[in-house]
Coordinates of C-alpha atoms and ligand atoms in Angstrom, one line a residue:
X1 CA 118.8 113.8 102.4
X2 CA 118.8 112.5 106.0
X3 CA 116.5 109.7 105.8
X4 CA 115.8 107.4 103.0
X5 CA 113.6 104.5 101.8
X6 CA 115.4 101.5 102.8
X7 CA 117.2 99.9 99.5
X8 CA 114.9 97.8 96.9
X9 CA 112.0 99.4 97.9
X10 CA 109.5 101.9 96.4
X11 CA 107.3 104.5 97.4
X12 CA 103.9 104.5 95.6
X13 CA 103.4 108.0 95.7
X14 CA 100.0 110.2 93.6
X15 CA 99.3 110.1 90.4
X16 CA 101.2 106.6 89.9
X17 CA 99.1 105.2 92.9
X18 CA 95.9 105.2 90.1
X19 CA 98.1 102.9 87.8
X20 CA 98.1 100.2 90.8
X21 CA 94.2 101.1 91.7
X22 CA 94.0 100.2 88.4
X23 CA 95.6 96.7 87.9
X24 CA 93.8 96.1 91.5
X25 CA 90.6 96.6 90.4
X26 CA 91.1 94.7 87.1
X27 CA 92.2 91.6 89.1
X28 CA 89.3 91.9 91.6
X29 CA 87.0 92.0 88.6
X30 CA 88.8 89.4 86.4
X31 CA 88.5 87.0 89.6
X32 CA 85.6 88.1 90.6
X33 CA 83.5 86.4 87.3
X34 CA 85.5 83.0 87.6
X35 CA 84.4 83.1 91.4
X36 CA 87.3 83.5 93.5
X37 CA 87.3 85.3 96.8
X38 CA 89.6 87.0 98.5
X39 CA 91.9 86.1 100.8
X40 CA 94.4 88.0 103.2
X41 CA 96.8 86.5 105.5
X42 CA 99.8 88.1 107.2
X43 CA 102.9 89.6 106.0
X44 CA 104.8 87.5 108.2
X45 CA 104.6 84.0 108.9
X46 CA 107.0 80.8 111.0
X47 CA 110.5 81.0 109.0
X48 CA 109.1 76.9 108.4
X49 CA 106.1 77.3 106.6
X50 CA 108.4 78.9 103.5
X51 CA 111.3 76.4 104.2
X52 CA 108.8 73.3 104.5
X53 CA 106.9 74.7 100.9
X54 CA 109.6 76.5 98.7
X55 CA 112.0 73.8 99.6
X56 CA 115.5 74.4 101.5
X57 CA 117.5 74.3 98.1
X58 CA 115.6 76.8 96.8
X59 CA 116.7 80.6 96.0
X60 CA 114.5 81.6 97.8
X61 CA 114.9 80.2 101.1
X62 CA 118.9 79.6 101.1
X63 CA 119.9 83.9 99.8
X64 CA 116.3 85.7 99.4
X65 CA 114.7 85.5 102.6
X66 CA 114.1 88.3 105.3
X67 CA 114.3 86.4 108.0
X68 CA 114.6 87.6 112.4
X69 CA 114.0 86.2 115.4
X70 CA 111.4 88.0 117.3
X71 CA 111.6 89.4 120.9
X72 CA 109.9 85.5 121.6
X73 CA 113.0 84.0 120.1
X74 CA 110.8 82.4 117.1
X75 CA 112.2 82.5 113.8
X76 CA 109.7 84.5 111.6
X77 CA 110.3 86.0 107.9
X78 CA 108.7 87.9 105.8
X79 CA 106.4 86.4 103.4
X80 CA 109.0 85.9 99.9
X81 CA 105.5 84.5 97.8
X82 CA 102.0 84.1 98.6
X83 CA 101.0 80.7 98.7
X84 CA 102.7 79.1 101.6
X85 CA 101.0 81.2 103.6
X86 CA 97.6 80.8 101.6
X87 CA 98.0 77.0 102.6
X88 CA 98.8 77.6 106.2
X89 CA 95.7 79.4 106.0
X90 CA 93.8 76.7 104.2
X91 CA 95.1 74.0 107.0
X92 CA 94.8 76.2 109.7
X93 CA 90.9 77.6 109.0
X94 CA 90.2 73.4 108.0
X95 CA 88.8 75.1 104.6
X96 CA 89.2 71.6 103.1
X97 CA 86.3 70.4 105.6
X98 CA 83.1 69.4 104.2
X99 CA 80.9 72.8 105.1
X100 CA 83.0 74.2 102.6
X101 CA 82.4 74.2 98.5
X102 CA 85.0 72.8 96.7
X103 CA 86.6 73.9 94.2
X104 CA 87.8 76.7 96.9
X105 CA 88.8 79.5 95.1
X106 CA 90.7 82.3 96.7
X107 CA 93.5 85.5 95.7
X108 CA 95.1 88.2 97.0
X109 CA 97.7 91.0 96.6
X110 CA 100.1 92.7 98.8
X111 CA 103.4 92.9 99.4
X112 CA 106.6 90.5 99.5
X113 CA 109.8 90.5 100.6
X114 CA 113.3 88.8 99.0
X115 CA 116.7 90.0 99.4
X116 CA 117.9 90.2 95.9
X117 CA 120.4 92.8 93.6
X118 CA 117.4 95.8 93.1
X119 CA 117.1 96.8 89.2
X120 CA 114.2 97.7 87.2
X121 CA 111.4 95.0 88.1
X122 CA 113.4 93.6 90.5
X123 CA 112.7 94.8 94.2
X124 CA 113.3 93.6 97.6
X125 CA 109.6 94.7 98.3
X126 CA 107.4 94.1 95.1
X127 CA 103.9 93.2 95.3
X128 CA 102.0 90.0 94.1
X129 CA 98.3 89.0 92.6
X130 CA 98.4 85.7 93.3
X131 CA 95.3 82.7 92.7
X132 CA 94.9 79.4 94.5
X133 CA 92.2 76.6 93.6
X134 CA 92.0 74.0 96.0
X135 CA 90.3 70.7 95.8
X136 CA 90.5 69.8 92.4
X137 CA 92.8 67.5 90.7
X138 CA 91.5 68.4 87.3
X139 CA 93.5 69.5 84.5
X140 CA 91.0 71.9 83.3
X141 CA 91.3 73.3 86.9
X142 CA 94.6 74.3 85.8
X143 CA 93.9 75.8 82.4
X144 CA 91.1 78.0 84.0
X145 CA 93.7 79.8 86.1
X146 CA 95.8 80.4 83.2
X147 CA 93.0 81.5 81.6
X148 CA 92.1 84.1 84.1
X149 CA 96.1 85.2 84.3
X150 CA 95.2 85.8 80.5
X151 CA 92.0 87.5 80.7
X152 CA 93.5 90.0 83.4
X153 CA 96.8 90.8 81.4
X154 CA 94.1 91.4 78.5
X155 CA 92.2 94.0 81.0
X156 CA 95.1 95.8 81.7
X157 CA 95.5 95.6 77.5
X158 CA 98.4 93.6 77.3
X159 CA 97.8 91.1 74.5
X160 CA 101.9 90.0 73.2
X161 CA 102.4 87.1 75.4
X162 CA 103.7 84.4 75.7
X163 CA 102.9 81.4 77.7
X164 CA 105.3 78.4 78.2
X165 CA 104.3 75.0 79.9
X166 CA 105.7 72.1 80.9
X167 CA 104.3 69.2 83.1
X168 CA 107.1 67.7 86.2
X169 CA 104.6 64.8 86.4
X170 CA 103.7 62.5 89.6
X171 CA 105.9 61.6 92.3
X172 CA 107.0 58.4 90.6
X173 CA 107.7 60.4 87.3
X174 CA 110.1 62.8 89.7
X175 CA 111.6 60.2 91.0
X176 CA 112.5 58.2 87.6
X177 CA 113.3 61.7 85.9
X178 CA 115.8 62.5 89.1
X179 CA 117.6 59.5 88.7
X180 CA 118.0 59.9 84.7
X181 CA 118.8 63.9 85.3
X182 CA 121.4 63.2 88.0
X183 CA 123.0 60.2 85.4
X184 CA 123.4 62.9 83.0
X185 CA 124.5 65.8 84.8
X186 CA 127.1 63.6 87.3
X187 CA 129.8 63.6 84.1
X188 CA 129.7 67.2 83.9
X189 CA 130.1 67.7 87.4
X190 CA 133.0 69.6 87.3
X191 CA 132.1 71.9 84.7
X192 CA 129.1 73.0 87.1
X193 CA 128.7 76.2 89.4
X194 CA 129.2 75.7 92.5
X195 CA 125.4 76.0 93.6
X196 CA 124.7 73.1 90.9
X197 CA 127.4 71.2 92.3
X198 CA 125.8 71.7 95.6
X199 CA 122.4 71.3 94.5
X200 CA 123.0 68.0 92.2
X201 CA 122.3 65.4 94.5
X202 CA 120.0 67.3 96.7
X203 CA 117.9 68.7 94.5
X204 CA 119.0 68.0 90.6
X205 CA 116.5 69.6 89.2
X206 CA 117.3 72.8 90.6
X207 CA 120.2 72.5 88.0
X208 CA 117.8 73.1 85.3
X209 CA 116.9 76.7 87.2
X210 CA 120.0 77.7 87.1
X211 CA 120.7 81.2 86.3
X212 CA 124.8 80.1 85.1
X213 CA 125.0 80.0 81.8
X214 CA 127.9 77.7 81.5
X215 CA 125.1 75.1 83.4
X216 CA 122.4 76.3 80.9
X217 CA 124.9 75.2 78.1
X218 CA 125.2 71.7 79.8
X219 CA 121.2 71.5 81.0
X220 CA 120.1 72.4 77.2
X221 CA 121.5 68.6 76.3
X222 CA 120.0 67.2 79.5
X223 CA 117.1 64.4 79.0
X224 CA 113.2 65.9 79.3
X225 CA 111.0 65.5 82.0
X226 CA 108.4 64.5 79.6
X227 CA 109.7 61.5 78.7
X228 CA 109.3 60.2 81.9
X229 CA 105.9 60.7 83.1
X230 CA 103.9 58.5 83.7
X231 CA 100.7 57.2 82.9
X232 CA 98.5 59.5 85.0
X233 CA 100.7 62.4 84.6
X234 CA 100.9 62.2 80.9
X235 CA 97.4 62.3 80.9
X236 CA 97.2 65.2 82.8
X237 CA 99.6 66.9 80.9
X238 CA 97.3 65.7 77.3
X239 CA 94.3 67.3 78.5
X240 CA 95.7 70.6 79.8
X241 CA 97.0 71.2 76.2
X242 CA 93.8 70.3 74.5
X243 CA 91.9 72.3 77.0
X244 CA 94.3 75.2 76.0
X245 CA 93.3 74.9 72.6
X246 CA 89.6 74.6 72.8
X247 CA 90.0 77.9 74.4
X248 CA 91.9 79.1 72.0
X249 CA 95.5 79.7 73.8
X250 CA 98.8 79.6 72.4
X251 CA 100.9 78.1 74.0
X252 CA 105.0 76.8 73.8
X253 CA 106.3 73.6 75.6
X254 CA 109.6 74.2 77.7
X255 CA 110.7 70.9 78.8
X256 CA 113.6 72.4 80.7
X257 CA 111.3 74.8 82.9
X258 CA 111.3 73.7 86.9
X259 CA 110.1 77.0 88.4
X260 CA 112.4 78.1 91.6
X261 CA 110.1 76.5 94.1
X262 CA 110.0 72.8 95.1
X263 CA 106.5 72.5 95.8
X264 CA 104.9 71.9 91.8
X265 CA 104.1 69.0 90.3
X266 CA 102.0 68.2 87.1
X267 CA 101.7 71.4 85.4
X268 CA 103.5 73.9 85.4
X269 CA 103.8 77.4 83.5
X270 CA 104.6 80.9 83.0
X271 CA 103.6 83.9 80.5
X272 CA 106.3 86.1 79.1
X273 CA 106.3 89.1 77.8
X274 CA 108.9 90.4 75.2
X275 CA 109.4 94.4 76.3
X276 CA 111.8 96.7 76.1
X277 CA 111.0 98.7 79.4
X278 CA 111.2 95.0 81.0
X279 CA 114.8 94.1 79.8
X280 CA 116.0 92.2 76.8
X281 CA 113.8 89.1 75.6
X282 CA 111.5 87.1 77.0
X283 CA 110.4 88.3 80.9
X284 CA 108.0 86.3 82.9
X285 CA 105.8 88.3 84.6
X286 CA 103.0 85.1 86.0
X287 CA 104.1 82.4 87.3
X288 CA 102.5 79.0 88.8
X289 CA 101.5 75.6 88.7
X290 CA 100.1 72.5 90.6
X291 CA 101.3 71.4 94.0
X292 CA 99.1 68.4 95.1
X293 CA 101.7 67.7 97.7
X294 CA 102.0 71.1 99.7
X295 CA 99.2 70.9 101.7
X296 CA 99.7 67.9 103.0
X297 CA 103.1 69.1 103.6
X298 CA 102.1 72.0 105.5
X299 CA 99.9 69.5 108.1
X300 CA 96.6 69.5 105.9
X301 CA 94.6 66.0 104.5
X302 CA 95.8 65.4 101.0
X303 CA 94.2 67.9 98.6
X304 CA 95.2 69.3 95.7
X305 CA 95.8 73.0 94.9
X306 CA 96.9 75.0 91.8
X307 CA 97.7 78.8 91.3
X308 CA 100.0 81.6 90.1
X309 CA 101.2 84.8 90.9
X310 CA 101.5 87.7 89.1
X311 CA 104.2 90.6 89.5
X312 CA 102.7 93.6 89.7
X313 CA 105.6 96.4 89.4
X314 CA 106.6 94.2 86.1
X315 CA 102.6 94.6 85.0
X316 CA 103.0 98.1 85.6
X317 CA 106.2 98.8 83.7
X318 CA 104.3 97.4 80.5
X319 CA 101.3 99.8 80.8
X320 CA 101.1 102.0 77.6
X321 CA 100.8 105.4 77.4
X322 CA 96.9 105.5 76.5
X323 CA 96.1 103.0 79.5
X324 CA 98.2 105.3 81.3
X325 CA 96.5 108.4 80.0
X326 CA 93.0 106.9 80.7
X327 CA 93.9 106.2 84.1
X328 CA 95.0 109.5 84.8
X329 CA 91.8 111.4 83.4
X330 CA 90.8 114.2 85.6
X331 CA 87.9 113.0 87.1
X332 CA 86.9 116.0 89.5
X333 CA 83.3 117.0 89.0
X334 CA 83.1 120.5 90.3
X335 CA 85.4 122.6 92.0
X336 CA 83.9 125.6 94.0
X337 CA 85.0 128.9 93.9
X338 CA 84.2 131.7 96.5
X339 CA 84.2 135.5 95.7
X340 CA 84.4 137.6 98.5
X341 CA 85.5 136.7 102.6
X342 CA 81.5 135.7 103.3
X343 CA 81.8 133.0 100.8
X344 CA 83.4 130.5 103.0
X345 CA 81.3 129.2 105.0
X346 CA 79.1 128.9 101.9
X347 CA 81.1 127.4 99.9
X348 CA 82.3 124.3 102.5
X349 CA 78.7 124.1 102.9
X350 CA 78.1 123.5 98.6
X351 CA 81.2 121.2 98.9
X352 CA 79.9 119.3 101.3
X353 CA 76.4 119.2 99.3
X354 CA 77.6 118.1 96.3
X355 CA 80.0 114.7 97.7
X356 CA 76.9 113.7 100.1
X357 CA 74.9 113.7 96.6
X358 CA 77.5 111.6 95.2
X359 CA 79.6 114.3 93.1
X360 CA 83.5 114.5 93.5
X361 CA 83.8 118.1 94.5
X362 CA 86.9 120.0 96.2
X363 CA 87.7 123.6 97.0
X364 CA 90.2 125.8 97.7
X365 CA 91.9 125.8 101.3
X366 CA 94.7 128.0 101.0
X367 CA 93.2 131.3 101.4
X368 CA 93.5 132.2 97.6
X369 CA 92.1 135.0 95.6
X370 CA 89.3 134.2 93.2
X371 CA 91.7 134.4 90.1
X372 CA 93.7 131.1 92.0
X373 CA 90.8 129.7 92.9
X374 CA 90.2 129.4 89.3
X375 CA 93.3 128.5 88.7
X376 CA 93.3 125.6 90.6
X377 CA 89.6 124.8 89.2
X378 CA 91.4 124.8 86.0
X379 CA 94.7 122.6 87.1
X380 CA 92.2 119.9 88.8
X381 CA 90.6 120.0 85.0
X382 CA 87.6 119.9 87.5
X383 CA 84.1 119.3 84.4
X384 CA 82.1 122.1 86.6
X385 CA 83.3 125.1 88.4
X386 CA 80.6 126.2 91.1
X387 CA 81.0 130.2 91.8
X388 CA 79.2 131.3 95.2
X389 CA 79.3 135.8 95.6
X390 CA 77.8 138.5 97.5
X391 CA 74.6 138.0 94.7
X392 CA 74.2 134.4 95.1
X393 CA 74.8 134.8 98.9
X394 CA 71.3 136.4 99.1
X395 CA 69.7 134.6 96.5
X396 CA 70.8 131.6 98.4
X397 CA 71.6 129.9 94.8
X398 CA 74.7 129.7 92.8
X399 CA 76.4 129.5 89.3
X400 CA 77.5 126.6 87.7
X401 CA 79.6 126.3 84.7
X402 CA 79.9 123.3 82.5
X403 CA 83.5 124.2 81.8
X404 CA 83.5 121.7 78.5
X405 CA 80.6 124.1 76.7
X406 CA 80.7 127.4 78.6
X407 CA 77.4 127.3 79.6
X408 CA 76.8 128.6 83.1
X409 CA 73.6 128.2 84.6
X410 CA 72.2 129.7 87.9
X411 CA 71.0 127.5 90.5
X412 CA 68.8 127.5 93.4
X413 CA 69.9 126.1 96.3
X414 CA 65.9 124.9 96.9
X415 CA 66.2 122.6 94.0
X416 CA 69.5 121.0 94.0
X417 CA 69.1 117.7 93.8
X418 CA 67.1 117.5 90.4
X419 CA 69.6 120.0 88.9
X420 CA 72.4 118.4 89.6
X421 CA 71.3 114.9 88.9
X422 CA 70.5 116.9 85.6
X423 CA 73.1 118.7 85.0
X424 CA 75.4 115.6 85.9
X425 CA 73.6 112.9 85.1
Ligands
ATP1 P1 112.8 85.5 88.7 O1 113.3 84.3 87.9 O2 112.6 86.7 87.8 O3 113.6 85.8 89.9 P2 110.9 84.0 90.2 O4 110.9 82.7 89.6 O5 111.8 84.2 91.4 O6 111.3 85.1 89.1 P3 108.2 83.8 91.2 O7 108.7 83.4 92.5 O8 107.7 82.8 90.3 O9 109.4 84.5 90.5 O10 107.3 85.1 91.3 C1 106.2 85.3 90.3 C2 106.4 86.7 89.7 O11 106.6 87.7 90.8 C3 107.6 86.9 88.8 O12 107.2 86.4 87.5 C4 107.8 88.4 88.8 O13 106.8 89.0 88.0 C5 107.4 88.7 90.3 N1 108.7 88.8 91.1 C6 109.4 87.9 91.6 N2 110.5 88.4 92.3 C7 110.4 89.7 92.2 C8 111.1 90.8 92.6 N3 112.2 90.7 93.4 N4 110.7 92.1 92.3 C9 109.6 92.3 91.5 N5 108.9 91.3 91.1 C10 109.2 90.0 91.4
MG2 MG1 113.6 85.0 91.8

């Protein structure tokens, strides 16, 4: 083949585009009753706004990003996650000003970009649903968007998951916990890869992210995060957990869980799902946290800000076969068949009639016989097949099968509308 999607990426081609229509319209619904709007910002932003936000030790910023210089000479990339560029937004628009209701609740989906090894649920364009809630410090700010990560996974009907949480606590708990992390970790130095190594002074708990396992083996002894919050921050963490369980969620603690970008504090947390078409064990398919600090960082008054995002080709591999059947029901109301070469023009015309009335309606326009025209009326699994011939022609009406019961019932053109609101309720 001469020319060929470019590597990591996908084509979302009919039937499977419905699957994604699908998971769409279930988030804009989910969000929709816990009030957040959308928000869409551009695909590509300053090369700084994801360095300032996902931190310059991060995977994604030092090996994942799709970065350029631009025919200006600025130094652009392609958006690698959603938020940064929701908090650009957020400065940029002064949403935090006082004309604006706070909590302010926004999401979005699209696309984004990270140069990684392609496998299955792994692409170097993939698509995100992502929330962000700024304004609020509250804990239970935080358990309402993993909540609503819930409650969408549950739309799409899957129920077997897992979420896992775990709290990285104020600034001053960091900064105790960093001290105590690099104390432990600075004996085993050598034993580290060579991105821990690089990453142990700079950024120690990046070690804890590490995908190594020979530094997983060392990190699993490593002291917890939680035993060095603070005040504040282990109140935080309390009431997110009890807030969980009023509503009802399950929920595991990871300790050793940093999340690949710099900008959380307080809570953090994922939800796992243990499939086989995602790989072996436990896959995280929603991601987020609080990051009181980013905006802030990104120019903003201090405000804080909490949110997740959600892959959507790893949502899409755990659809079941029934969703999957249900979303690809025929849903074609009436196809219309012509008999005969004066039927054309009728027919457009009936088409035409029956989508301005609100019916899904299609016809043939590939010259076929009557015999393919059913055909295709049959293929489509169209509920109605509308037959226009010479008779009908000059009884300006025509016939109208309910393909379900058999029954066909002639129709006059004169009264339409109250048949088919009728006949199609
Ligand atoms: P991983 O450890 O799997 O690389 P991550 O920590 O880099 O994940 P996040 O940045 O938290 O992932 O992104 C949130 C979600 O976006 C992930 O849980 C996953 O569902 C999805 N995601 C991330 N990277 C990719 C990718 N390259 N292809 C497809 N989906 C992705
Ligand atoms: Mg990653």
């Amino acid at each position: 083949m001469k020319y060929q999607k470019p590597k990591g990426t996908a084509d979302i081609i009919p039937p499977f585009s419905k699957e994604w229509q699908f998971v769409e319209q279930a988030a804009r619904d989910t969000f929709n009753l816990y009030n957040y709007s959308e928000i869409r910002t551009p695909i590509f932003e300053s090369f700084d706004i994801f360095s300032r936000s996902a931190g310059d030790t991060s995977d994604i910023v030092t090996k994942e990003m799709y970065d350029f210089e631009d025919k200006g000479g600025r130094h652009i990339a392609l958006r690698p996650e959603g938020t940064a560029g929701v908090v650009r937004a957020f400065v940029e628009n002064k949403l935090y000003g006082p004309e604006h209701q706070k909590p302010v609740k926004v999401y979005y989906m699209g696309p984004m970009f990270r140069y990684e090894r392609p496998q299955s649920g792994r692409l170097r364009e993939f698509h995100q649903i992502g929330v962000e809630a700024f304004g609020s410090a509250s804990p239970r700010m935080d358990v309402e968007t993993i909540a609503m990560a819930i409650d969408l996974l549950k739309k799409v009907d899957v129920t077997k998951v897992k979420v896992v949480i775990n709290s990285l606590g104020d600034a001053q708990s960091r900064s105790d916990y960093r001290e105590a992390l690099i104390n432990y970790l600075e004996p085993h130095f050598g034993e580290l890869s060579r991105d821990s190594q690089e990453r142990l002074h700079k950024n120690p708990l990046r070690v804890l992210d590490s995908k190594d396992k020979n530094d997983q083996e060392i990190v699993k002894n490593a002291p917890s995060i939680l035993e060095y919050l603070t005040e504040d921050a282990q109140q935080h963490f309390a009431t997110v957990k009890s807030a969980l369980g009023d509503l009802g969620i399950d929920y595991v603690i990871d300790s050793n869980m940093v999340r690949g970008l710099d900008y959380y504090n307080h809570t953090i947390f994922e939800i796992m799902v243990n499939n086989s078409s995602l790989g072996h064990g436990d896959v995280t398919i929603c991601a987020g946290g609080r990051y009181n600090g980013l905006v802030e960082e990104l120019g903003g008054p201090e405000c804080p800000g909490v949110g997740f995002g959600l892959g959507v080709e790893r949502l899409l591999l755990l659809l079941g076969e029934d969703a999957k059947q249900e979303i690809q029901k025929s849903d074609l109301d009436v196809y219309v068949v012509g008999i005969g070469d004066d039927a054309r023009s009728y027919t457009q015309k009936l088409v035409q009639l029956f989508r301005e009335n609100g019916v899904k309606a299609d016809q043939d326009y590939l010259e076929r016989k009557p015999k393919g025209q059913f055909k295709s009326a049959d293929k489509l699994k169209a509920k109605f097949v509308a037959t226009i011939g010479d008779e009908e022609i000059s009884n300006n009406s025509f016939k109208l099968k309910n393909m379900l019961t058999g029954v066909e019932e002639d129709i006059n053109n004169s009264d339409f509308e109250s048949k088919i609101k009728e006949i199609l309720g």
